[in-house]
Amino acid sequence: MEKLTSYNRPLVRWVLFALSLAGLIMLYPNYHAFPYEYQRGRPWVYPDLVSPIDFALEKSKEALEEERQLIIDQAPIYFRETQAPNLVLASLDSLRAFAARDSLLMLDTAYIDLLDELSGRNSLLIIDRAPEVQNERLNTYILSEDRARRVALSTVMSLYRWPEGVGLIDRERFADVLSRREKQLKSVLRPNLEFDEQFSNEILEDRLKRLSPFEGLVGQGDVIAFEGMIVTEEVFRKLEALKQAFASSSGGEGLWKEQLGVGMLTGILLLMLYLFLRKFRAFVLEDFARLTFILVFWLLMAAMARFALQFGSDYLLLVPLPVLPIVMRAFFDTRLALFVHM
């Protein structure tokens, strides 16, 4: 080591300078870190915490997912008219008239009653495809040229769910005739509505995008936690939201500027030490062991101060900073010991 340092003394001195500078910057207190530690169900051991800023309170993952699923379940579905509903009624009237002229069909009273019930309605809304839904009271809209009107899904006849989807009042009475006359009925009950899947998905996506991840606002000056209180779930969520807001407001360009300023001031102090040693104590600057001893003692004092600050600024008084000049005086002269201490 002595042979290596003798040939590269300037390089070794500046390597020690760079390492000491990096170490001191790393040991600089991070005032941008959240200064509180807490757990659910444990007491709040700090003084009363008052919100220093306005910040939004985020929803829990469970509540957000539950609300998202509720939006999906209650999302409206849209149909478009493919033909006028009255055309289906006209076809039913024609079928009813044909049955009236057929003596055999007239004997099938259940079939005649079914035709009368269907043709007696104001309009027939018929689809052949629709999404699977659990709630038949789901909001359903029919899109025409210039407007959308709301209807109950239970009033729409679903051919793909024959015969349950016909939507008759007395299903048991007409169950048999629906099975026997399925071919004749489906020949006139042509779908006049078409499920608009693209538009329905657009509406659903728009509602999901408008789903807010926040459920409230904690204003500046609001009390978040009292000293000695138990950290409940609500208080814990407020603390987590404040922690995130604190981190987001403390990062970025401001943090880099602060670190740059700390590095410049610390570098100036180290440079002053090097210049003092070069001018008045060159033998110390030339000696690798002595220079390393001084710089390591600086780092040791900085590390002890950083450790004490984790428990509060009052504990900084327990750091034995006055020991530094005493130790330096044991190995060097008084002038050097006082300069290193200052």
PDB file of C-alpha atoms in Angstrom, residues 96-277:
ATOM      1  CA  ARG A  96    -104.527 -14.429 -37.087  1.00  0.00           C
ATOM      2  CA  ALA A  97    -106.715 -13.845 -40.124  1.00  0.00           C
ATOM      3  CA  PHE A  98    -105.352 -16.980 -41.794  1.00  0.00           C
ATOM      4  CA  ALA A  99    -106.088 -19.017 -38.640  1.00  0.00           C
ATOM      5  CA  ALA A 100    -109.643 -17.671 -38.610  1.00  0.00           C
ATOM      6  CA  ARG A 101    -110.207 -19.067 -42.091  1.00  0.00           C
ATOM      7  CA  ASP A 102    -108.736 -22.470 -41.242  1.00  0.00           C
ATOM      8  CA  SER A 103    -111.210 -24.701 -39.465  1.00  0.00           C
ATOM      9  CA  LEU A 104    -108.507 -26.936 -38.017  1.00  0.00           C
ATOM     10  CA  LEU A 105    -106.560 -24.041 -36.601  1.00  0.00           C
ATOM     11  CA  MET A 106    -109.718 -22.606 -35.071  1.00  0.00           C
ATOM     12  CA  LEU A 107    -109.988 -25.776 -33.015  1.00  0.00           C
ATOM     13  CA  ASP A 108    -106.623 -24.968 -31.412  1.00  0.00           C
ATOM     14  CA  THR A 109    -108.053 -22.447 -28.981  1.00  0.00           C
ATOM     15  CA  ALA A 110    -104.786 -21.992 -27.105  1.00  0.00           C
ATOM     16  CA  TYR A 111    -103.082 -21.009 -30.348  1.00  0.00           C
ATOM     17  CA  ILE A 112    -105.846 -18.534 -31.212  1.00  0.00           C
ATOM     18  CA  ASP A 113    -105.688 -17.039 -27.713  1.00  0.00           C
ATOM     19  CA  LEU A 114    -101.923 -16.673 -28.009  1.00  0.00           C
ATOM     20  CA  LEU A 115    -102.255 -14.832 -31.323  1.00  0.00           C
ATOM     21  CA  ASP A 116    -104.890 -12.570 -29.835  1.00  0.00           C
ATOM     22  CA  GLU A 117    -102.686 -11.707 -26.872  1.00  0.00           C
ATOM     23  CA  LEU A 118     -99.633 -10.944 -29.014  1.00  0.00           C
ATOM     24  CA  SER A 119    -101.502  -8.938 -31.665  1.00  0.00           C
ATOM     25  CA  GLY A 120    -103.356  -7.000 -28.978  1.00  0.00           C
ATOM     26  CA  ARG A 121    -100.189  -5.349 -27.719  1.00  0.00           C
ATOM     27  CA  ASN A 122     -99.301  -1.792 -28.671  1.00  0.00           C
ATOM     28  CA  SER A 123     -95.912  -2.868 -29.999  1.00  0.00           C
ATOM     29  CA  LEU A 124     -93.636  -5.872 -30.019  1.00  0.00           C
ATOM     30  CA  LEU A 125     -89.923  -5.462 -29.368  1.00  0.00           C
ATOM     31  CA  ILE A 126     -88.030  -8.565 -30.477  1.00  0.00           C
ATOM     32  CA  ILE A 127     -84.349  -9.422 -30.301  1.00  0.00           C
ATOM     33  CA  ASP A 128     -82.415 -12.517 -31.278  1.00  0.00           C
ATOM     34  CA  ARG A 129     -79.250 -11.766 -29.288  1.00  0.00           C
ATOM     35  CA  ALA A 130     -78.402  -9.895 -26.096  1.00  0.00           C
ATOM     36  CA  PRO A 131     -75.719 -10.036 -23.380  1.00  0.00           C
ATOM     37  CA  GLU A 132     -76.209 -12.252 -20.374  1.00  0.00           C
ATOM     38  CA  VAL A 133     -77.609 -10.164 -17.525  1.00  0.00           C
ATOM     39  CA  GLN A 134     -78.634 -11.093 -14.016  1.00  0.00           C
ATOM     40  CA  ASN A 135     -81.098  -8.267 -13.527  1.00  0.00           C
ATOM     41  CA  GLU A 136     -83.992  -7.979 -15.969  1.00  0.00           C
ATOM     42  CA  ARG A 137     -84.741  -4.524 -14.564  1.00  0.00           C
ATOM     43  CA  LEU A 138     -81.460  -3.316 -16.026  1.00  0.00           C
ATOM     44  CA  ASN A 139     -81.613   0.003 -17.855  1.00  0.00           C
ATOM     45  CA  THR A 140     -82.285  -0.745 -21.505  1.00  0.00           C
ATOM     46  CA  TYR A 141     -82.432   1.842 -24.269  1.00  0.00           C
ATOM     47  CA  ILE A 142     -83.625   1.679 -27.849  1.00  0.00           C
ATOM     48  CA  LEU A 143     -81.795   3.969 -30.256  1.00  0.00           C
ATOM     49  CA  SER A 144     -83.688   5.442 -33.149  1.00  0.00           C
ATOM     50  CA  GLU A 145     -82.612   8.117 -35.567  1.00  0.00           C
ATOM     51  CA  ASP A 146     -82.667  11.107 -33.239  1.00  0.00           C
ATOM     52  CA  ARG A 147     -83.404   9.839 -29.751  1.00  0.00           C
ATOM     53  CA  ALA A 148     -83.061   7.007 -27.264  1.00  0.00           C
ATOM     54  CA  ARG A 149     -86.023   5.757 -25.310  1.00  0.00           C
ATOM     55  CA  ARG A 150     -85.874   3.695 -22.175  1.00  0.00           C
ATOM     56  CA  VAL A 151     -87.672   0.365 -21.880  1.00  0.00           C
ATOM     57  CA  ALA A 152     -87.668  -2.489 -19.417  1.00  0.00           C
ATOM     58  CA  LEU A 153     -85.670  -5.482 -20.553  1.00  0.00           C
ATOM     59  CA  SER A 154     -88.451  -7.774 -19.346  1.00  0.00           C
ATOM     60  CA  THR A 155     -90.783  -6.294 -22.003  1.00  0.00           C
ATOM     61  CA  VAL A 156     -88.428  -7.213 -24.851  1.00  0.00           C
ATOM     62  CA  MET A 157     -89.134 -10.556 -26.487  1.00  0.00           C
ATOM     63  CA  SER A 158     -86.001 -12.714 -26.664  1.00  0.00           C
ATOM     64  CA  LEU A 159     -86.136 -15.326 -29.405  1.00  0.00           C
ATOM     65  CA  TYR A 160     -82.828 -16.865 -28.329  1.00  0.00           C
ATOM     66  CA  ARG A 161     -84.527 -17.874 -25.050  1.00  0.00           C
ATOM     67  CA  TRP A 162     -87.555 -19.540 -26.545  1.00  0.00           C
ATOM     68  CA  PRO A 163     -90.103 -20.072 -25.039  1.00  0.00           C
ATOM     69  CA  GLU A 164     -89.149 -18.322 -21.740  1.00  0.00           C
ATOM     70  CA  GLY A 165     -88.070 -15.204 -23.554  1.00  0.00           C
ATOM     71  CA  VAL A 166     -91.458 -14.587 -25.155  1.00  0.00           C
ATOM     72  CA  GLY A 167     -92.469 -12.706 -22.037  1.00  0.00           C
ATOM     73  CA  LEU A 168     -96.048 -13.891 -21.736  1.00  0.00           C
ATOM     74  CA  ILE A 169     -98.165 -13.237 -18.679  1.00  0.00           C
ATOM     75  CA  ASP A 170     -99.412 -16.831 -18.376  1.00  0.00           C
ATOM     76  CA  ARG A 171     -96.432 -18.972 -19.325  1.00  0.00           C
ATOM     77  CA  GLU A 172     -97.872 -22.232 -18.039  1.00  0.00           C
ATOM     78  CA  ARG A 173    -101.010 -21.857 -20.131  1.00  0.00           C
ATOM     79  CA  PHE A 174     -99.136 -21.278 -23.401  1.00  0.00           C
ATOM     80  CA  ALA A 175     -96.098 -23.508 -22.775  1.00  0.00           C
ATOM     81  CA  ASP A 176     -97.474 -26.331 -24.907  1.00  0.00           C
ATOM     82  CA  VAL A 177     -98.611 -24.215 -27.835  1.00  0.00           C
ATOM     83  CA  LEU A 178     -95.306 -22.365 -27.938  1.00  0.00           C
ATOM     84  CA  SER A 179     -93.561 -25.673 -28.441  1.00  0.00           C
ATOM     85  CA  ARG A 180     -96.063 -26.983 -31.025  1.00  0.00           C
ATOM     86  CA  ARG A 181     -96.335 -23.755 -33.044  1.00  0.00           C
ATOM     87  CA  GLU A 182     -92.735 -22.566 -32.738  1.00  0.00           C
ATOM     88  CA  LYS A 183     -92.098 -22.682 -36.488  1.00  0.00           C
ATOM     89  CA  GLN A 184     -95.243 -20.709 -37.447  1.00  0.00           C
ATOM     90  CA  LEU A 185     -94.689 -18.120 -34.725  1.00  0.00           C
ATOM     91  CA  LYS A 186     -91.024 -17.529 -35.507  1.00  0.00           C
ATOM     92  CA  SER A 187     -91.915 -17.014 -39.164  1.00  0.00           C
ATOM     93  CA  VAL A 188     -93.714 -13.773 -38.222  1.00  0.00           C
ATOM     94  CA  LEU A 189     -91.906 -12.834 -34.993  1.00  0.00           C
ATOM     95  CA  ARG A 190     -88.881 -11.450 -36.786  1.00  0.00           C
ATOM     96  CA  PRO A 191     -86.332  -9.451 -34.740  1.00  0.00           C
ATOM     97  CA  ASN A 192     -86.839  -5.721 -35.063  1.00  0.00           C
ATOM     98  CA  LEU A 193     -84.086  -4.777 -32.603  1.00  0.00           C
ATOM     99  CA  GLU A 194     -80.346  -5.322 -32.845  1.00  0.00           C
ATOM    100  CA  PHE A 195     -77.989  -5.301 -29.892  1.00  0.00           C
ATOM    101  CA  ASP A 196     -75.487  -2.448 -30.330  1.00  0.00           C
ATOM    102  CA  GLU A 197     -72.483  -3.992 -28.616  1.00  0.00           C
ATOM    103  CA  GLN A 198     -70.011  -1.308 -29.696  1.00  0.00           C
ATOM    104  CA  PHE A 199     -72.073   1.597 -28.361  1.00  0.00           C
ATOM    105  CA  SER A 200     -72.862  -0.282 -25.134  1.00  0.00           C
ATOM    106  CA  ASN A 201     -69.140  -0.934 -24.573  1.00  0.00           C
ATOM    107  CA  GLU A 202     -68.323   2.722 -25.248  1.00  0.00           C
ATOM    108  CA  ILE A 203     -70.799   3.824 -22.599  1.00  0.00           C
ATOM    109  CA  LEU A 204     -69.382   1.273 -20.156  1.00  0.00           C
ATOM    110  CA  GLU A 205     -65.782   2.363 -20.797  1.00  0.00           C
ATOM    111  CA  ASP A 206     -66.748   5.992 -20.362  1.00  0.00           C
ATOM    112  CA  ARG A 207     -68.324   5.248 -16.970  1.00  0.00           C
ATOM    113  CA  LEU A 208     -65.279   3.237 -15.883  1.00  0.00           C
ATOM    114  CA  LYS A 209     -62.969   6.093 -16.883  1.00  0.00           C
ATOM    115  CA  ARG A 210     -65.013   8.488 -14.768  1.00  0.00           C
ATOM    116  CA  LEU A 211     -64.649   6.210 -11.747  1.00  0.00           C
ATOM    117  CA  SER A 212     -62.680   8.285  -9.269  1.00  0.00           C
ATOM    118  CA  PRO A 213     -60.039   6.588  -7.104  1.00  0.00           C
ATOM    119  CA  PHE A 214     -60.675   9.221  -4.428  1.00  0.00           C
ATOM    120  CA  GLU A 215     -63.523   9.405  -1.983  1.00  0.00           C
ATOM    121  CA  GLY A 216     -62.884  12.645  -0.147  1.00  0.00           C
ATOM    122  CA  LEU A 217     -60.544  15.489   0.681  1.00  0.00           C
ATOM    123  CA  VAL A 218     -58.568  16.136   3.846  1.00  0.00           C
ATOM    124  CA  GLY A 219     -58.122  19.864   4.198  1.00  0.00           C
ATOM    125  CA  GLN A 220     -55.165  21.760   5.542  1.00  0.00           C
ATOM    126  CA  GLY A 221     -55.523  22.146   9.296  1.00  0.00           C
ATOM    127  CA  ASP A 222     -57.695  19.055   9.779  1.00  0.00           C
ATOM    128  CA  VAL A 223     -56.599  16.826  12.655  1.00  0.00           C
ATOM    129  CA  ILE A 224     -55.586  13.388  11.389  1.00  0.00           C
ATOM    130  CA  ALA A 225     -54.437  11.677  14.597  1.00  0.00           C
ATOM    131  CA  PHE A 226     -54.403  12.552  18.306  1.00  0.00           C
ATOM    132  CA  GLU A 227     -51.575  11.564  20.592  1.00  0.00           C
ATOM    133  CA  GLY A 228     -52.339   8.241  22.275  1.00  0.00           C
ATOM    134  CA  MET A 229     -55.255   7.288  20.033  1.00  0.00           C
ATOM    135  CA  ILE A 230     -55.431   3.892  18.355  1.00  0.00           C
ATOM    136  CA  VAL A 231     -54.673   3.975  14.626  1.00  0.00           C
ATOM    137  CA  THR A 232     -57.940   2.764  13.128  1.00  0.00           C
ATOM    138  CA  GLU A 233     -58.485   1.747   9.513  1.00  0.00           C
ATOM    139  CA  GLU A 234     -59.767   5.212   8.610  1.00  0.00           C
ATOM    140  CA  VAL A 235     -56.835   6.966  10.283  1.00  0.00           C
ATOM    141  CA  PHE A 236     -54.413   4.531   8.660  1.00  0.00           C
ATOM    142  CA  ARG A 237     -55.782   5.340   5.200  1.00  0.00           C
ATOM    143  CA  LYS A 238     -55.459   9.071   5.880  1.00  0.00           C
ATOM    144  CA  LEU A 239     -51.865   8.575   6.987  1.00  0.00           C
ATOM    145  CA  GLU A 240     -51.085   6.534   3.886  1.00  0.00           C
ATOM    146  CA  ALA A 241     -52.634   9.220   1.660  1.00  0.00           C
ATOM    147  CA  LEU A 242     -50.645  11.944   3.449  1.00  0.00           C
ATOM    148  CA  LYS A 243     -47.480   9.890   3.059  1.00  0.00           C
ATOM    149  CA  GLN A 244     -48.026   9.560  -0.695  1.00  0.00           C
ATOM    150  CA  ALA A 245     -48.831  13.261  -1.039  1.00  0.00           C
ATOM    151  CA  PHE A 246     -45.728  14.100   0.980  1.00  0.00           C
ATOM    152  CA  ALA A 247     -43.532  11.897  -1.223  1.00  0.00           C
ATOM    153  CA  SER A 248     -44.939  13.247  -4.484  1.00  0.00           C
ATOM    154  CA  SER A 249     -44.533  16.869  -3.400  1.00  0.00           C
ATOM    155  CA  SER A 250     -40.989  16.298  -2.129  1.00  0.00           C
ATOM    156  CA  GLY A 251     -39.528  14.562  -5.161  1.00  0.00           C
ATOM    157  CA  GLY A 252     -38.535  15.718  -8.585  1.00  0.00           C
ATOM    158  CA  GLU A 253     -36.499  18.773  -9.458  1.00  0.00           C
ATOM    159  CA  GLY A 254     -36.571  20.288  -5.962  1.00  0.00           C
ATOM    160  CA  LEU A 255     -34.916  17.204  -4.426  1.00  0.00           C
ATOM    161  CA  TRP A 256     -32.134  17.200  -7.006  1.00  0.00           C
ATOM    162  CA  LYS A 257     -31.464  20.896  -6.424  1.00  0.00           C
ATOM    163  CA  GLU A 258     -31.220  20.300  -2.693  1.00  0.00           C
ATOM    164  CA  GLN A 259     -28.791  17.415  -3.151  1.00  0.00           C
ATOM    165  CA  LEU A 260     -26.729  19.504  -5.538  1.00  0.00           C
ATOM    166  CA  GLY A 261     -26.562  22.331  -2.992  1.00  0.00           C
ATOM    167  CA  VAL A 262     -25.545  19.951  -0.197  1.00  0.00           C
ATOM    168  CA  GLY A 263     -22.854  18.484  -2.429  1.00  0.00           C
ATOM    169  CA  MET A 264     -21.465  21.922  -3.280  1.00  0.00           C
ATOM    170  CA  LEU A 265     -21.350  23.093   0.363  1.00  0.00           C
ATOM    171  CA  THR A 266     -19.827  19.829   1.572  1.00  0.00           C
ATOM    172  CA  GLY A 267     -17.287  19.902  -1.259  1.00  0.00           C
ATOM    173  CA  ILE A 268     -16.281  23.456  -0.299  1.00  0.00           C
ATOM    174  CA  LEU A 269     -15.712  22.370   3.328  1.00  0.00           C
ATOM    175  CA  LEU A 270     -13.571  19.419   2.248  1.00  0.00           C
ATOM    176  CA  LEU A 271     -11.666  21.627  -0.151  1.00  0.00           C
ATOM    177  CA  MET A 272     -10.955  24.128   2.636  1.00  0.00           C
ATOM    178  CA  LEU A 273      -9.559  21.271   4.749  1.00  0.00           C
ATOM    179  CA  TYR A 274      -7.338  20.140   1.871  1.00  0.00           C
ATOM    180  CA  LEU A 275      -6.097  23.701   1.247  1.00  0.00           C
ATOM    181  CA  PHE A 276      -5.343  24.199   4.953  1.00  0.00           C
ATOM    182  CA  LEU A 277      -3.382  20.951   5.076  1.00  0.00           C
TER     183      LEU A 277
END
